[in-house]
Coordinates of C-alpha atoms in Angstrom, one line a residue:
X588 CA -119.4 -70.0 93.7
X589 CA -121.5 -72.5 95.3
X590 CA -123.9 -72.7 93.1
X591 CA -121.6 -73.8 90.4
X592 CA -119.7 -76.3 92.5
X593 CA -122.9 -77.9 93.5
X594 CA -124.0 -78.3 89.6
X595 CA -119.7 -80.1 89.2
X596 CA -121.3 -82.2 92.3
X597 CA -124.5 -83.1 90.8
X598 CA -123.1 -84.1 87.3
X599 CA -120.4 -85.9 88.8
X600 CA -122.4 -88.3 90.8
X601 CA -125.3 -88.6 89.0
X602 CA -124.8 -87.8 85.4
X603 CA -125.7 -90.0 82.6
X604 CA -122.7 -92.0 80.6
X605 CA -122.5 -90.5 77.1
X606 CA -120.5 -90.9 74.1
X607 CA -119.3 -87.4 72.1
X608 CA -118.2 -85.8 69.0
X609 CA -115.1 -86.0 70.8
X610 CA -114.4 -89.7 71.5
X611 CA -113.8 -88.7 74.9
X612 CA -117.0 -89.9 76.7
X613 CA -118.7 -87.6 79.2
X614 CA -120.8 -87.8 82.0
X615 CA -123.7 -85.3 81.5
X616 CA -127.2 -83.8 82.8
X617 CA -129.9 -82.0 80.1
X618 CA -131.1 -79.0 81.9
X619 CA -129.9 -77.2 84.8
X620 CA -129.8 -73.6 85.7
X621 CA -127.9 -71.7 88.3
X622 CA -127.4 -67.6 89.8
X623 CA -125.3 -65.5 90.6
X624 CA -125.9 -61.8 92.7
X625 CA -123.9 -59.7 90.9
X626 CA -123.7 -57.1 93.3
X627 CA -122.0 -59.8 95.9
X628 CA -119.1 -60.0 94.2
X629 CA -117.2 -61.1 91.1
X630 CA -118.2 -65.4 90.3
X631 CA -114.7 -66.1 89.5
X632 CA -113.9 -69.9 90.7
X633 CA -111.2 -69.8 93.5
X634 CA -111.2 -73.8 94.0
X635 CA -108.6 -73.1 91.1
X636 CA -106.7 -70.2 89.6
X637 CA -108.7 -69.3 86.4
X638 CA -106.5 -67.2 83.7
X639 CA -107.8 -64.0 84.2
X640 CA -106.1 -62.4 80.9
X641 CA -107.7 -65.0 78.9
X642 CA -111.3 -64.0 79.6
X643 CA -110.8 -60.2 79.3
X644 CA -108.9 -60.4 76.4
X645 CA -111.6 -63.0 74.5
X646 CA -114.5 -61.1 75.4
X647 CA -112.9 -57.9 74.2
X648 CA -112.2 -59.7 71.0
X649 CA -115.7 -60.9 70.4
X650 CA -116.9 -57.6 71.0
X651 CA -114.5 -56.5 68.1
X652 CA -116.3 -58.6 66.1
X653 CA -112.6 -60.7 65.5
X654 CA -112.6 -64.4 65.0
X655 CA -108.5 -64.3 63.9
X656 CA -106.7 -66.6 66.4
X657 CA -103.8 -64.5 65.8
X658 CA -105.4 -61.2 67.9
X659 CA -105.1 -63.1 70.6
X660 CA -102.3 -65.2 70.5
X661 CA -100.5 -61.0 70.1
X662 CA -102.1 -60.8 73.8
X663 CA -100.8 -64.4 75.1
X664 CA -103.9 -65.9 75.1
X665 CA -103.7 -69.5 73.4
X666 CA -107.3 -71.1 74.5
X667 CA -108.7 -70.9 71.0
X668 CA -105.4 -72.8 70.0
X669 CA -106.7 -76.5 69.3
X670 CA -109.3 -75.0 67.3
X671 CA -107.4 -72.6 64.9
X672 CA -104.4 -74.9 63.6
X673 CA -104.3 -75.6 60.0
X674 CA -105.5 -78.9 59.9
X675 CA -108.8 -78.2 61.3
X676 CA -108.8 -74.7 60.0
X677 CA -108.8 -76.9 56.1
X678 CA -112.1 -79.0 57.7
X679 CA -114.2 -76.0 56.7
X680 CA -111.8 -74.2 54.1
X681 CA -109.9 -71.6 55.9
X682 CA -106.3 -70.6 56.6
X683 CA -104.8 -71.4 59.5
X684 CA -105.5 -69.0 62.7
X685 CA -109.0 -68.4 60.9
X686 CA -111.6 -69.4 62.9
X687 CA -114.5 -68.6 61.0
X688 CA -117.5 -66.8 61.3
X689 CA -117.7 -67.7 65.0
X690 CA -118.8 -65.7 68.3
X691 CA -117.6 -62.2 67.2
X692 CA -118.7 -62.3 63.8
X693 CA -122.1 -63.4 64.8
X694 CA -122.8 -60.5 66.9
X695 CA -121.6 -58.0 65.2
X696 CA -122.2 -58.9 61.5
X697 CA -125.2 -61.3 61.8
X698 CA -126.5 -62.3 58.1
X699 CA -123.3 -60.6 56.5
X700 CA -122.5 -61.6 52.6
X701 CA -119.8 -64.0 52.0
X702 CA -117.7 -62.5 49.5
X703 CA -115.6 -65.0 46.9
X704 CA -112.4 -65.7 49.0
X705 CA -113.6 -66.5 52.3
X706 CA -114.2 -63.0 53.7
X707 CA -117.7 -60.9 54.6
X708 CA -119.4 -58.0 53.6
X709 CA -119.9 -55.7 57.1
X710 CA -123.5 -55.5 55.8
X711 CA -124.6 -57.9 58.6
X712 CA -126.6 -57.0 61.5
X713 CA -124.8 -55.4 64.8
X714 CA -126.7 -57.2 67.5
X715 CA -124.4 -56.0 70.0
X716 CA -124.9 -52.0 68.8
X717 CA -128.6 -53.0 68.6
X718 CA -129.1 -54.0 72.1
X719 CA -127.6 -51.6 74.1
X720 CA -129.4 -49.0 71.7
X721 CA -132.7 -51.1 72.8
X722 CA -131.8 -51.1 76.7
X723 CA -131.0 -46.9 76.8
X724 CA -134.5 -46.4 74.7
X725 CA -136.8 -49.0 75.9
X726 CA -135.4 -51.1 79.2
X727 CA -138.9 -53.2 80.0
X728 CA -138.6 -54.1 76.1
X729 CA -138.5 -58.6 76.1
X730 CA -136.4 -58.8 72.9
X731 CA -132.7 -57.3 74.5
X732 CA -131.4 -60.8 72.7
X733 CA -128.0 -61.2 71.0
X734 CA -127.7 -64.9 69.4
X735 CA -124.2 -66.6 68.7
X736 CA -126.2 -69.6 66.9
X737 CA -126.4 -68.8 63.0
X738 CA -128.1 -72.2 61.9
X739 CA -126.6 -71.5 58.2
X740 CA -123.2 -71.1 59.3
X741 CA -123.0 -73.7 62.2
X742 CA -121.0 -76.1 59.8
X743 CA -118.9 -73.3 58.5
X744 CA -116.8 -72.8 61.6
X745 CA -114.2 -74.2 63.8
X746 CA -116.3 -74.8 66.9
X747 CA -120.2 -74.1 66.8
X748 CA -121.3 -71.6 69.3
X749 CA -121.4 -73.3 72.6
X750 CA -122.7 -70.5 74.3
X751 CA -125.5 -69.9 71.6
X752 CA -127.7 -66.8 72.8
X753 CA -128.2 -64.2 75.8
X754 CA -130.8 -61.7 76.8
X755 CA -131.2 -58.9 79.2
X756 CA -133.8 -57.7 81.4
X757 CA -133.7 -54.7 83.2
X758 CA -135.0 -54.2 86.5
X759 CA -137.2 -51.9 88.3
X760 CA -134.6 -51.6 89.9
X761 CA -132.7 -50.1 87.6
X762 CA -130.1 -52.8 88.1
X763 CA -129.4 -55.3 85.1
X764 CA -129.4 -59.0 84.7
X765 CA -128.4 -61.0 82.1
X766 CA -129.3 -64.9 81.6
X767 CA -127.5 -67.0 79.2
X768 CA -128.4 -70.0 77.2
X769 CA -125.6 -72.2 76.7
X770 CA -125.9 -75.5 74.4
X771 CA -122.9 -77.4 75.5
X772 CA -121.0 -77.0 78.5
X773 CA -117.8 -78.5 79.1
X774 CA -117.9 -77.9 83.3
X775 CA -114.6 -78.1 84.8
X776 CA -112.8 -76.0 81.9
X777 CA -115.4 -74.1 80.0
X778 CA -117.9 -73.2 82.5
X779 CA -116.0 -71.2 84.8
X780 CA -114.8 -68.9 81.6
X781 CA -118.5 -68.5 80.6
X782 CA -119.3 -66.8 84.1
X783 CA -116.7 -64.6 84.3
X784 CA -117.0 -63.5 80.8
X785 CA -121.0 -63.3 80.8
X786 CA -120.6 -61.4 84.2
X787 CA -118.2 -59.2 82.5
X788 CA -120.0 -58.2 79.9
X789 CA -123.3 -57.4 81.8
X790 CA -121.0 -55.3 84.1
X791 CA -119.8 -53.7 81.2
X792 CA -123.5 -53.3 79.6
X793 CA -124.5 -51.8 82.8
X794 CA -122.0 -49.6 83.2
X795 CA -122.3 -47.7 79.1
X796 CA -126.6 -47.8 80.2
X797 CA -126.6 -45.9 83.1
X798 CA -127.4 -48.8 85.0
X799 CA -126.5 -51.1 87.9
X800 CA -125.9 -54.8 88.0
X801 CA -128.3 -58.1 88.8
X802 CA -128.0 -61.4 88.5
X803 CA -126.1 -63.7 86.3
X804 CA -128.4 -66.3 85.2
X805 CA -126.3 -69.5 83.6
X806 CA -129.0 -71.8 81.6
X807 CA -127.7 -75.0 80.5
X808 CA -128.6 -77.6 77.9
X809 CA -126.2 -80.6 78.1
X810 CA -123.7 -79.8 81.1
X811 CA -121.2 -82.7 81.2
X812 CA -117.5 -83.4 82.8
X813 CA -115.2 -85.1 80.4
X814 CA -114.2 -88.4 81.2
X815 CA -110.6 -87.3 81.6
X816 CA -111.4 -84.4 84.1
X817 CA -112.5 -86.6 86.9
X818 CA -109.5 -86.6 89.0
X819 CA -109.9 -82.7 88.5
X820 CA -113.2 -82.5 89.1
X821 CA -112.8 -84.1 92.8
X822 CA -109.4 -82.3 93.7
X823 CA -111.6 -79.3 93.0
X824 CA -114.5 -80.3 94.9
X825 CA -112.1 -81.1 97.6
X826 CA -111.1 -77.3 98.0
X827 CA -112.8 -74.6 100.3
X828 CA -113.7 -72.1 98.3
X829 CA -112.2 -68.5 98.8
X830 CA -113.5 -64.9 99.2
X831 CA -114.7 -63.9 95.7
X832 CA -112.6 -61.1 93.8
X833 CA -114.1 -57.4 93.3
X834 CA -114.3 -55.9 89.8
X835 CA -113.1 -52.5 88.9
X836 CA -113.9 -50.9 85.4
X837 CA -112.8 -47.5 84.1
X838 CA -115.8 -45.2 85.1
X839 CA -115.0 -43.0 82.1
X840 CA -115.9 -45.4 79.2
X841 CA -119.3 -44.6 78.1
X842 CA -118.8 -46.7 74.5
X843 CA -118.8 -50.9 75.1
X844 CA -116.6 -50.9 72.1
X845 CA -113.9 -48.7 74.0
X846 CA -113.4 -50.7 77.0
X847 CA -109.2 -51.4 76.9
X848 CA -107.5 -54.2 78.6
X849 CA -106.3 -51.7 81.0
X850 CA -110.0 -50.7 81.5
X851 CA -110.5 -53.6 83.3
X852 CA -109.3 -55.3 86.5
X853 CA -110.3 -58.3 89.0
X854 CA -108.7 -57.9 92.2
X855 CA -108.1 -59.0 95.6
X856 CA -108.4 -62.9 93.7
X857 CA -106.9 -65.3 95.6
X858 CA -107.5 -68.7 94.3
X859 CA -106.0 -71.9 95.2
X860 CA -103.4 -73.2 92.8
X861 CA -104.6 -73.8 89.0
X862 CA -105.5 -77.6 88.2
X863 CA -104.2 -78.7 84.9
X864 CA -106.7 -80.6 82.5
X865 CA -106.9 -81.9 78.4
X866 CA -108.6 -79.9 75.8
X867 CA -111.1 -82.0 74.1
X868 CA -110.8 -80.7 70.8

């Protein structure tokens, strides 16, 4: 995980003083890219202990096409929670718990009718469906693209799409990467969810395809440390980081939309003790 603890090194000493939707303040860079060998590992942070149920659980949830808080608080996960109370579930006119036509709904209902009442037609477009169907039939294709980022609904939901679009590239190799575009990037608590899940997910792509894995390619727009993460930020700088974990997925699922919780497991993760840090919501 180098390469992200070098980017938390960068930002943090020379990042430019911003103000934010927030109020928080940040510290913050426009631009930076880093890469991770999939085949070396899982990129898991191990400078801190990362909630490992959390990112299975949300991914598998987005790929579900879900954007109820309540699935996953069912599954103890409680990271969407700021986001999903009733207050600011009433900013945009929803119940409490829903979160709007966020992550899931985009990529498996793209374009889908709003119906009176809040809810959607499923007469949207399946990106997700769409791209693997693209990767079996045509991997050189340059369009393997799934986009979270909806401009028409981007003030309709609880949090706009942070991570906002992804593509794939297969190569000839037969071994596939995946490169992500991510809009805003909150690096001490987001950042380290987004890897994992994005490396997840092209494990899991890979895995349905036929095919083997690549790189991890983490794009950023404005990457930025919160100014109430800084003590964080250099307790976890302080840290040796630890041999990555190894991912194991169920060999049998040939369907992305069957992958289980119990289909899925890091081991051998031995981080160093998690570091506690504010939400800003």
């Amino acid at each position: 995980m180098k390469a992200y603890l070098d980017l938390l090194r960068d930002v943090r000493s020379r990042g430019e003083a911003r103000d934010d939707r927030t109020g928080v303040g940040t510290v913050g860079i426009f631009g930076a890219q880093i890469r991770f060998d999939l085949s070396r590992g899982f990129p898991l942070v191990t400078t801190k202990k990362v909630h490992t149920r959390s990112i299975v659980q949300e991914l598998l949830w987005f790929l579900g096409g879900r954007t109820d808080n309540g699935w996953l608080r069912e599954r103890g996960v409680t990271i969407w929670d700021e986001w999903s109370t009733a207050e600011q579930c009433a900013r945009f006119g929803r119940k409490e718990g829903d979160l709007g036509p966020i992550y899931g709904h985009q990529w498996r209902n793209f374009g889908a009718t709003l119906k009176p009442g809040g809810a959607y037609a499923d007469d949207g477009f399946d990106q997700i469906s769409a791209v693997i169907a693209e990767i079996r039939r045509n991997p050189c294709s340059r369009r393997l693209i799934v986009s979270g980022w909806n401009p028409a609904e981007a003030d309709k939901v609880a949090l706009p799409p942070c991570h906002t679009l992804f593509q794939f590239y297969v190569g000839g190799n037969g071994r596939l990467s995946c490169q992500l575009y991510q809009r805003s990037a909150d690096l001490f608590l987001g950042v380290p969810f987004n890897i994992a899940s994005y490396a997840l997910l092209t494990h899991m792509v890979a895995q349905v395809c036929g095919l083997g894995v690549g790189e991890f390619v983490h794009t950023f727009g404005d990457a930025h440390i919160y100014r109430n993460h800084f003590e964080q930020v250099e307790l976890q700088l302080s840290r040796e980081p630890r041999p990555l974990p190894t991912l194991r997925l169920n060999p049998a699922v040939k369907d992305i939309f069957a992958f289980r919780f119990e289909d899925i497991a890091i081991e051998n993760y031995d981080p160093h003790p998690a570091i506690k840090a504010p939400v800003a919501v």
